[in-house]
């Protein structure tokens, strides 16, 4: 393992806290705003970017990815896991959205209510 | 194996645990995918925007982040063979972790009390499963930390206890990483 250092932990914590607060204040501004501040797609993209940035920060500063002798295989396992995660989540959304798209309106998740559900 | 058998063992053990963590990633990915599909299925009830509180989850997130930081300090103190500092940082991590868990329990209790429990609709089922599974991991992490705390207090910072701490540290940091995505995809996306 690599030698942990105080500087790294402080840097990791500050960056993570900053990214969290940035995302939260953006969401807060969005909730408070009378009209839409940013359109939802842009806001989603910003949130995902901030989350990914924080993932990288924590992998580097807290989990010490990319340092040490055996770390090569840790990184390989991580990349493999990320590929599986992408296939799993991406594939699920693709298939389910496609199904929803091809179903009559009544079956769509967001319009099923106690009143209009099928017996 | 010849020069540094202890470091070699440390690396082997932490790599094995890392592989477990990666498989845990896949478990969470399945729960995230389920939530992503079902988060609009509110069965006429209120959605994420009405049910969740942004300041509440932001504080919750910062507390968990703080515990990840003190977890790092624990590993650092152990690395420098400072036993008391290690114990102190570990207790701080436990306290912050318990605080996070308490907030989560309060949130769940409030939702259930208002009639929005896991059986209310598909959205809430997937929400409770995803966030509850993370909470369960936190419970296990806290119990694990208590055991390590006892080990260090009784046996001191031996190579054995230091290795236990190292592996637990990986687990705790990993839970913080998972929480970032819960914070983003469940809460922040819910407020859009």
Short mmCIF file of C-alpha atoms in Angstrom, two decimals:
data_model
loop_
_atom_site.label_atom_id
_atom_site.label_comp_id
_atom_site.label_asym_id
_atom_site.label_seq_id
_atom_site.Cartn_x
_atom_site.Cartn_y
_atom_site.Cartn_z
CA UNK A 1 0.00 0.00 0.00
CA UNK A 2 1.02 3.58 -0.44
CA UNK A 3 1.89 5.75 2.49
CA UNK A 4 -1.14 7.77 3.47
CA UNK A 5 -0.53 11.46 4.02
CA UNK A 6 -2.45 14.11 5.90
CA UNK A 7 -2.20 16.55 3.02
CA UNK A 8 -3.90 14.07 0.68
CA UNK A 9 -6.78 13.43 3.06
CA UNK A 10 -7.34 17.14 3.66
CA UNK A 11 -7.25 17.84 -0.07
CA UNK A 12 -9.64 14.96 -0.75
CA UNK A 13 -12.05 16.04 1.94
CA UNK A 14 -12.03 19.72 0.90
CA UNK A 15 -12.55 18.92 -2.77
CA UNK A 16 -15.33 16.45 -2.00
CA UNK A 17 -17.09 18.86 0.35
CA UNK A 18 -16.77 21.64 -2.23
CA UNK A 19 -18.24 19.46 -5.00
CA UNK A 20 -21.10 18.34 -2.74
CA UNK A 21 -21.91 21.90 -1.70
CA UNK A 22 -21.72 23.11 -5.30
CA UNK A 23 -24.24 20.47 -6.39
CA UNK A 24 -26.49 21.08 -3.39
CA UNK A 25 -26.55 24.87 -3.80
CA UNK A 26 -27.34 24.48 -7.49
CA UNK A 27 -30.27 22.21 -6.58
CA UNK A 28 -31.32 24.72 -3.90
CA UNK A 29 -31.24 27.61 -6.37
CA UNK A 30 -33.27 25.50 -8.77
CA UNK A 31 -35.89 24.73 -6.08
CA UNK A 32 -36.14 28.39 -5.02
CA UNK A 33 -36.28 29.88 -8.50
CA UNK A 34 -39.69 31.00 -9.74
CA UNK A 35 -38.95 30.15 -13.32
CA UNK A 36 -36.57 27.46 -14.46
CA UNK A 37 -32.99 28.46 -13.84
CA UNK A 38 -31.48 25.88 -16.16
CA UNK A 39 -33.32 23.39 -18.24
CA UNK A 40 -33.58 19.95 -16.56
CA UNK A 41 -31.30 18.17 -19.04
CA UNK A 42 -28.48 20.67 -18.48
CA UNK A 43 -28.95 20.46 -14.71
CA UNK A 44 -28.82 16.65 -14.83
CA UNK A 45 -25.64 16.79 -16.88
CA UNK A 46 -24.07 19.20 -14.37
CA UNK A 47 -25.02 16.94 -11.42
CA UNK A 48 -23.59 13.86 -13.15
CA UNK A 49 -20.37 15.73 -13.96
CA UNK A 50 -20.00 16.86 -10.34
CA UNK A 51 -20.64 13.30 -9.09
CA UNK A 52 -18.07 11.83 -11.49
CA UNK A 53 -15.56 14.50 -10.46
CA UNK A 54 -16.10 13.53 -6.84
CA UNK A 55 -15.73 9.84 -7.73
CA UNK A 56 -12.33 10.60 -9.24
CA UNK A 57 -11.34 12.76 -6.25
CA UNK A 58 -12.23 10.04 -3.76
CA UNK A 59 -10.61 7.27 -5.80
CA UNK A 60 -7.36 9.22 -5.92
CA UNK A 61 -7.27 10.85 -2.49
CA UNK A 62 -9.08 8.30 -0.30
CA UNK A 63 -8.74 4.96 -2.07
CA UNK A 64 -5.28 5.73 -3.51
CA UNK A 65 -6.01 4.27 -6.93
CA UNK A 66 -3.06 4.36 -9.31
CA UNK A 67 -0.36 4.16 -6.64
CA UNK A 68 1.56 1.22 -5.22
CA UNK A 69 2.86 -2.04 -6.58
CA UNK A 70 -0.27 -4.19 -6.77
CA UNK A 71 -2.42 -1.22 -7.72
CA UNK A 72 -2.31 -2.19 -11.39
CA UNK A 73 -4.68 -5.09 -10.73
CA UNK A 74 -6.88 -2.96 -8.49
CA UNK A 75 -7.31 -0.57 -11.40
CA UNK A 76 -8.05 -3.43 -13.81
CA UNK A 77 -10.73 -4.78 -11.43
CA UNK A 78 -12.18 -1.27 -11.12
CA UNK A 79 -12.35 -0.75 -14.87
CA UNK A 80 -13.98 -4.16 -15.29
CA UNK A 81 -16.56 -3.30 -12.61
CA UNK A 82 -17.27 0.04 -14.30
CA UNK A 83 -17.87 -1.73 -17.63
CA UNK A 84 -20.31 -4.16 -15.97
CA UNK A 85 -22.07 -1.28 -14.21
CA UNK A 86 -22.39 0.64 -17.48
CA UNK A 87 -23.85 -2.38 -19.29
CA UNK A 88 -26.21 -3.16 -16.41
CA UNK A 89 -27.57 0.34 -15.85
CA UNK A 90 -27.39 1.53 -19.46
CA UNK A 91 -28.91 -1.69 -20.76
CA UNK A 92 -31.73 -1.66 -18.22
CA UNK A 93 -32.68 1.93 -19.04
CA UNK A 94 -32.47 1.28 -22.76
CA UNK A 95 -34.71 -1.80 -22.63
CA UNK A 96 -37.22 -0.40 -20.16
CA UNK A 97 -37.58 2.94 -21.96
CA UNK A 98 -38.02 1.09 -25.21
CA UNK A 99 -40.74 -1.12 -23.69
CA UNK A 100 -42.49 1.87 -22.23
CA UNK A 101 -42.32 3.67 -25.54
CA UNK A 102 -44.03 0.73 -27.26
CA UNK A 103 -46.81 0.28 -24.71
CA UNK A 104 -50.24 1.90 -24.77
CA UNK A 105 -50.51 5.01 -22.62
CA UNK A 106 -52.41 3.23 -19.81
CA UNK A 107 -49.45 0.99 -18.94
CA UNK A 108 -47.03 3.83 -18.53
CA UNK A 109 -45.60 4.09 -15.05
CA UNK A 110 -46.23 7.74 -14.44
CA UNK A 111 -49.89 7.71 -15.38
CA UNK A 112 -50.99 4.62 -13.42
CA UNK A 113 -52.95 5.81 -10.37
CA UNK A 114 -55.39 4.07 -8.01
CA UNK A 115 -58.23 5.39 -10.21
CA UNK A 116 -57.13 4.15 -13.61
CA UNK A 117 -55.25 0.94 -12.78
CA UNK A 118 -56.35 -2.24 -14.50
CA UNK A 119 -58.04 -4.80 -12.28
CA UNK B 1 7.52 -12.45 -0.60
CA UNK B 2 11.22 -12.38 0.19
CA UNK B 3 11.84 -8.76 1.13
CA UNK B 4 8.67 -7.46 2.75
CA UNK B 5 6.41 -10.38 3.65
CA UNK B 6 4.14 -8.17 5.74
CA UNK B 7 3.57 -5.56 3.06
CA UNK B 8 3.07 -8.35 0.58
CA UNK B 9 0.35 -9.87 2.75
CA UNK B 10 -1.24 -6.44 3.21
CA UNK B 11 -1.43 -5.97 -0.54
CA UNK B 12 -2.81 -9.44 -1.16
CA UNK B 13 -5.49 -9.07 1.49
CA UNK B 14 -6.53 -5.60 0.36
CA UNK B 15 -6.63 -6.70 -3.28
CA UNK B 16 -8.92 -9.60 -2.37
CA UNK B 17 -11.20 -7.24 -0.51
CA UNK B 18 -11.07 -4.78 -3.40
CA UNK B 19 -12.44 -7.51 -5.70
CA UNK B 20 -15.33 -8.00 -3.24
CA UNK B 21 -15.98 -4.25 -3.27
CA UNK B 22 -16.14 -4.29 -7.07
CA UNK B 23 -18.77 -7.04 -6.93
CA UNK B 24 -20.66 -4.96 -4.37
CA UNK B 25 -20.56 -2.16 -6.97
CA UNK B 26 -22.45 -4.44 -9.32
CA UNK B 27 -25.05 -5.16 -6.61
CA UNK B 28 -25.61 -1.43 -6.16
CA UNK B 29 -25.70 -0.93 -9.93
CA UNK B 30 -28.65 -3.33 -10.11
CA UNK B 31 -30.46 -1.38 -7.38
CA UNK B 32 -29.68 1.95 -9.08
CA UNK B 33 -31.01 0.59 -12.37
CA UNK B 34 -34.21 -0.55 -10.62
CA UNK B 35 -34.63 2.87 -9.04
CA UNK B 36 -33.97 4.63 -12.34
CA UNK B 37 -36.75 2.62 -13.98
CA UNK B 38 -39.28 2.91 -11.14
CA UNK B 39 -38.69 6.43 -9.81
CA UNK B 40 -41.65 7.85 -11.71
CA UNK B 41 -44.03 5.04 -10.67
CA UNK B 42 -45.58 6.90 -7.75
CA UNK B 43 -49.08 5.45 -8.20
CA UNK B 44 -50.60 8.92 -7.96
CA UNK B 45 -48.68 9.75 -4.78
CA UNK B 46 -46.04 12.42 -4.19
CA UNK B 47 -42.65 12.06 -5.87
CA UNK B 48 -39.08 12.62 -4.74
CA UNK B 49 -39.38 16.40 -4.93
CA UNK B 50 -42.23 16.51 -2.41
CA UNK B 51 -40.92 13.80 -0.07
CA UNK B 52 -37.24 14.62 0.38
CA UNK B 53 -35.59 17.59 2.04
CA UNK B 54 -32.48 19.03 0.37
CA UNK B 55 -30.88 20.64 3.46
CA UNK B 56 -31.42 17.39 5.40
CA UNK B 57 -29.68 15.15 2.86
CA UNK B 58 -26.92 17.69 2.28
CA UNK B 59 -26.06 17.63 6.00
CA UNK B 60 -26.32 13.82 5.94
CA UNK B 61 -23.90 13.74 2.99
CA UNK B 62 -21.41 16.07 4.68
CA UNK B 63 -21.50 13.97 7.86
CA UNK B 64 -20.69 10.80 5.90
CA UNK B 65 -17.98 12.66 4.03
CA UNK B 66 -16.56 13.81 7.38
CA UNK B 67 -16.53 10.22 8.61
CA UNK B 68 -14.65 9.19 5.48
CA UNK B 69 -12.10 11.89 6.29
CA UNK B 70 -11.67 10.75 9.91
CA UNK B 71 -11.44 7.19 8.60
CA UNK B 72 -8.46 8.36 6.53
CA UNK B 73 -6.97 9.99 9.64
CA UNK B 74 -7.40 6.67 11.47
CA UNK B 75 -5.37 4.86 8.81
CA UNK B 76 -2.78 7.63 8.87
CA UNK B 77 -2.39 7.47 12.67
CA UNK B 78 -2.13 3.68 12.52
CA UNK B 79 0.52 3.98 9.84
CA UNK B 80 2.51 6.26 12.16
CA UNK B 81 2.03 3.77 15.04
CA UNK B 82 0.19 6.30 17.20
CA UNK B 83 -2.19 4.05 19.08
CA UNK B 84 -4.18 6.66 21.02
CA UNK B 85 -4.61 8.89 18.00
CA UNK B 86 -5.78 5.88 16.00
CA UNK B 87 -8.39 5.04 18.63
CA UNK B 88 -9.52 8.66 18.85
CA UNK B 89 -9.93 8.99 15.08
CA UNK B 90 -11.75 5.65 14.95
CA UNK B 91 -14.16 6.77 17.67
CA UNK B 92 -14.77 10.01 15.74
CA UNK B 93 -15.50 7.95 12.61
CA UNK B 94 -17.90 5.76 14.57
CA UNK B 95 -19.67 8.82 15.99
CA UNK B 96 -20.08 10.45 12.56
CA UNK B 97 -21.16 7.15 11.02
CA UNK B 98 -23.73 6.65 13.77
CA UNK B 99 -24.95 10.24 13.21
CA UNK B 100 -25.42 9.53 9.52
CA UNK B 101 -27.29 6.31 10.29
CA UNK B 102 -29.51 8.08 12.83
CA UNK B 103 -30.48 10.71 10.22
CA UNK B 104 -31.31 7.97 7.75
CA UNK B 105 -33.46 6.16 10.32
CA UNK B 106 -35.27 9.43 11.11
CA UNK B 107 -35.92 10.02 7.42
CA UNK B 108 -37.28 6.49 6.97
CA UNK B 109 -39.43 6.78 10.09
CA UNK B 110 -40.92 10.09 8.96
CA UNK B 111 -41.72 8.69 5.52
CA UNK B 112 -43.35 5.57 6.97
CA UNK B 113 -45.28 7.62 9.56
CA UNK B 114 -46.71 9.78 6.77
CA UNK B 115 -47.87 6.66 4.94
CA UNK B 116 -45.06 6.62 2.40
CA UNK B 117 -43.45 3.36 3.44
CA UNK B 118 -41.82 0.86 1.09
CA UNK B 119 -45.16 -0.74 0.25
CA UNK B 120 -46.83 2.53 -0.85
CA UNK B 121 -45.71 2.34 -4.48
CA UNK B 122 -42.97 1.04 -6.77
CA UNK B 123 -40.98 4.28 -6.49
CA UNK B 124 -40.81 4.00 -2.71
CA UNK B 125 -40.08 0.25 -2.83
CA UNK B 126 -37.04 0.89 -5.00
CA UNK B 127 -36.03 3.90 -2.89
CA UNK B 128 -36.13 1.99 0.39
CA UNK B 129 -34.31 -0.98 -1.15
CA UNK B 130 -31.48 1.14 -2.59
CA UNK B 131 -30.98 3.50 0.35
CA UNK B 132 -31.72 0.74 2.89
CA UNK B 133 -29.08 -1.54 1.38
CA UNK B 134 -26.54 1.27 1.73
CA UNK B 135 -27.72 1.79 5.32
CA UNK B 136 -27.25 -1.91 6.02
CA UNK B 137 -23.69 -1.68 4.75
CA UNK B 138 -23.16 1.27 7.12
CA UNK B 139 -24.48 -0.80 10.05
CA UNK B 140 -22.06 -3.61 9.17
CA UNK B 141 -19.23 -1.10 8.80
CA UNK B 142 -19.98 0.37 12.25
CA UNK B 143 -20.11 -3.06 13.95
CA UNK B 144 -16.90 -4.01 12.17
CA UNK B 145 -15.24 -0.78 13.38
CA UNK B 146 -16.31 -1.54 16.96
CA UNK B 147 -14.65 -4.96 16.76
CA UNK B 148 -11.46 -3.42 15.38
CA UNK B 149 -11.59 -0.76 18.08
CA UNK B 150 -11.66 -3.51 20.72
CA UNK B 151 -8.84 -5.37 18.97
CA UNK B 152 -6.59 -2.31 18.90
CA UNK B 153 -7.45 -1.31 22.46
CA UNK B 154 -6.64 -4.80 23.75
CA UNK B 155 -3.80 -5.93 21.49
CA UNK B 156 -2.31 -2.65 20.37
CA UNK B 157 -1.29 -1.77 16.84
CA UNK B 158 0.08 -5.10 15.66
CA UNK B 159 0.54 -5.93 11.96
CA UNK B 160 -2.65 -7.97 12.31
CA UNK B 161 -4.83 -5.18 13.69
CA UNK B 162 -3.31 -2.66 11.29
CA UNK B 163 -4.28 -4.90 8.38
CA UNK B 164 -7.84 -5.24 9.68
CA UNK B 165 -8.02 -1.47 9.88
CA UNK B 166 -6.71 -1.10 6.33
CA UNK B 167 -9.37 -3.39 4.89
CA UNK B 168 -12.16 -1.77 6.91
CA UNK B 169 -10.91 1.63 5.68
CA UNK B 170 -11.41 0.50 2.08
CA UNK B 171 -14.97 -0.56 2.92
CA UNK B 172 -15.80 2.72 4.62
CA UNK B 173 -14.42 4.90 1.80
CA UNK B 174 -16.30 2.72 -0.67
CA UNK B 175 -19.60 3.39 1.13
CA UNK B 176 -18.95 7.11 0.82
CA UNK B 177 -18.44 6.71 -2.93
CA UNK B 178 -21.74 4.80 -3.25
CA UNK B 179 -23.47 7.54 -1.26
CA UNK B 180 -22.30 10.24 -3.72
CA UNK B 181 -24.30 8.46 -6.38
CA UNK B 182 -27.34 8.02 -4.13
CA UNK B 183 -27.13 11.73 -3.28
CA UNK B 184 -26.92 12.62 -6.97
CA UNK B 185 -29.32 10.19 -8.63
CA UNK B 186 -31.92 9.80 -5.89
CA UNK B 187 -31.96 13.17 -4.16
CA UNK B 188 -30.54 15.83 -6.53
CA UNK B 189 -32.23 14.30 -9.60
CA UNK B 190 -35.43 14.13 -7.55
CA UNK B 191 -35.37 17.90 -7.02
CA UNK B 192 -35.09 18.74 -10.72
#
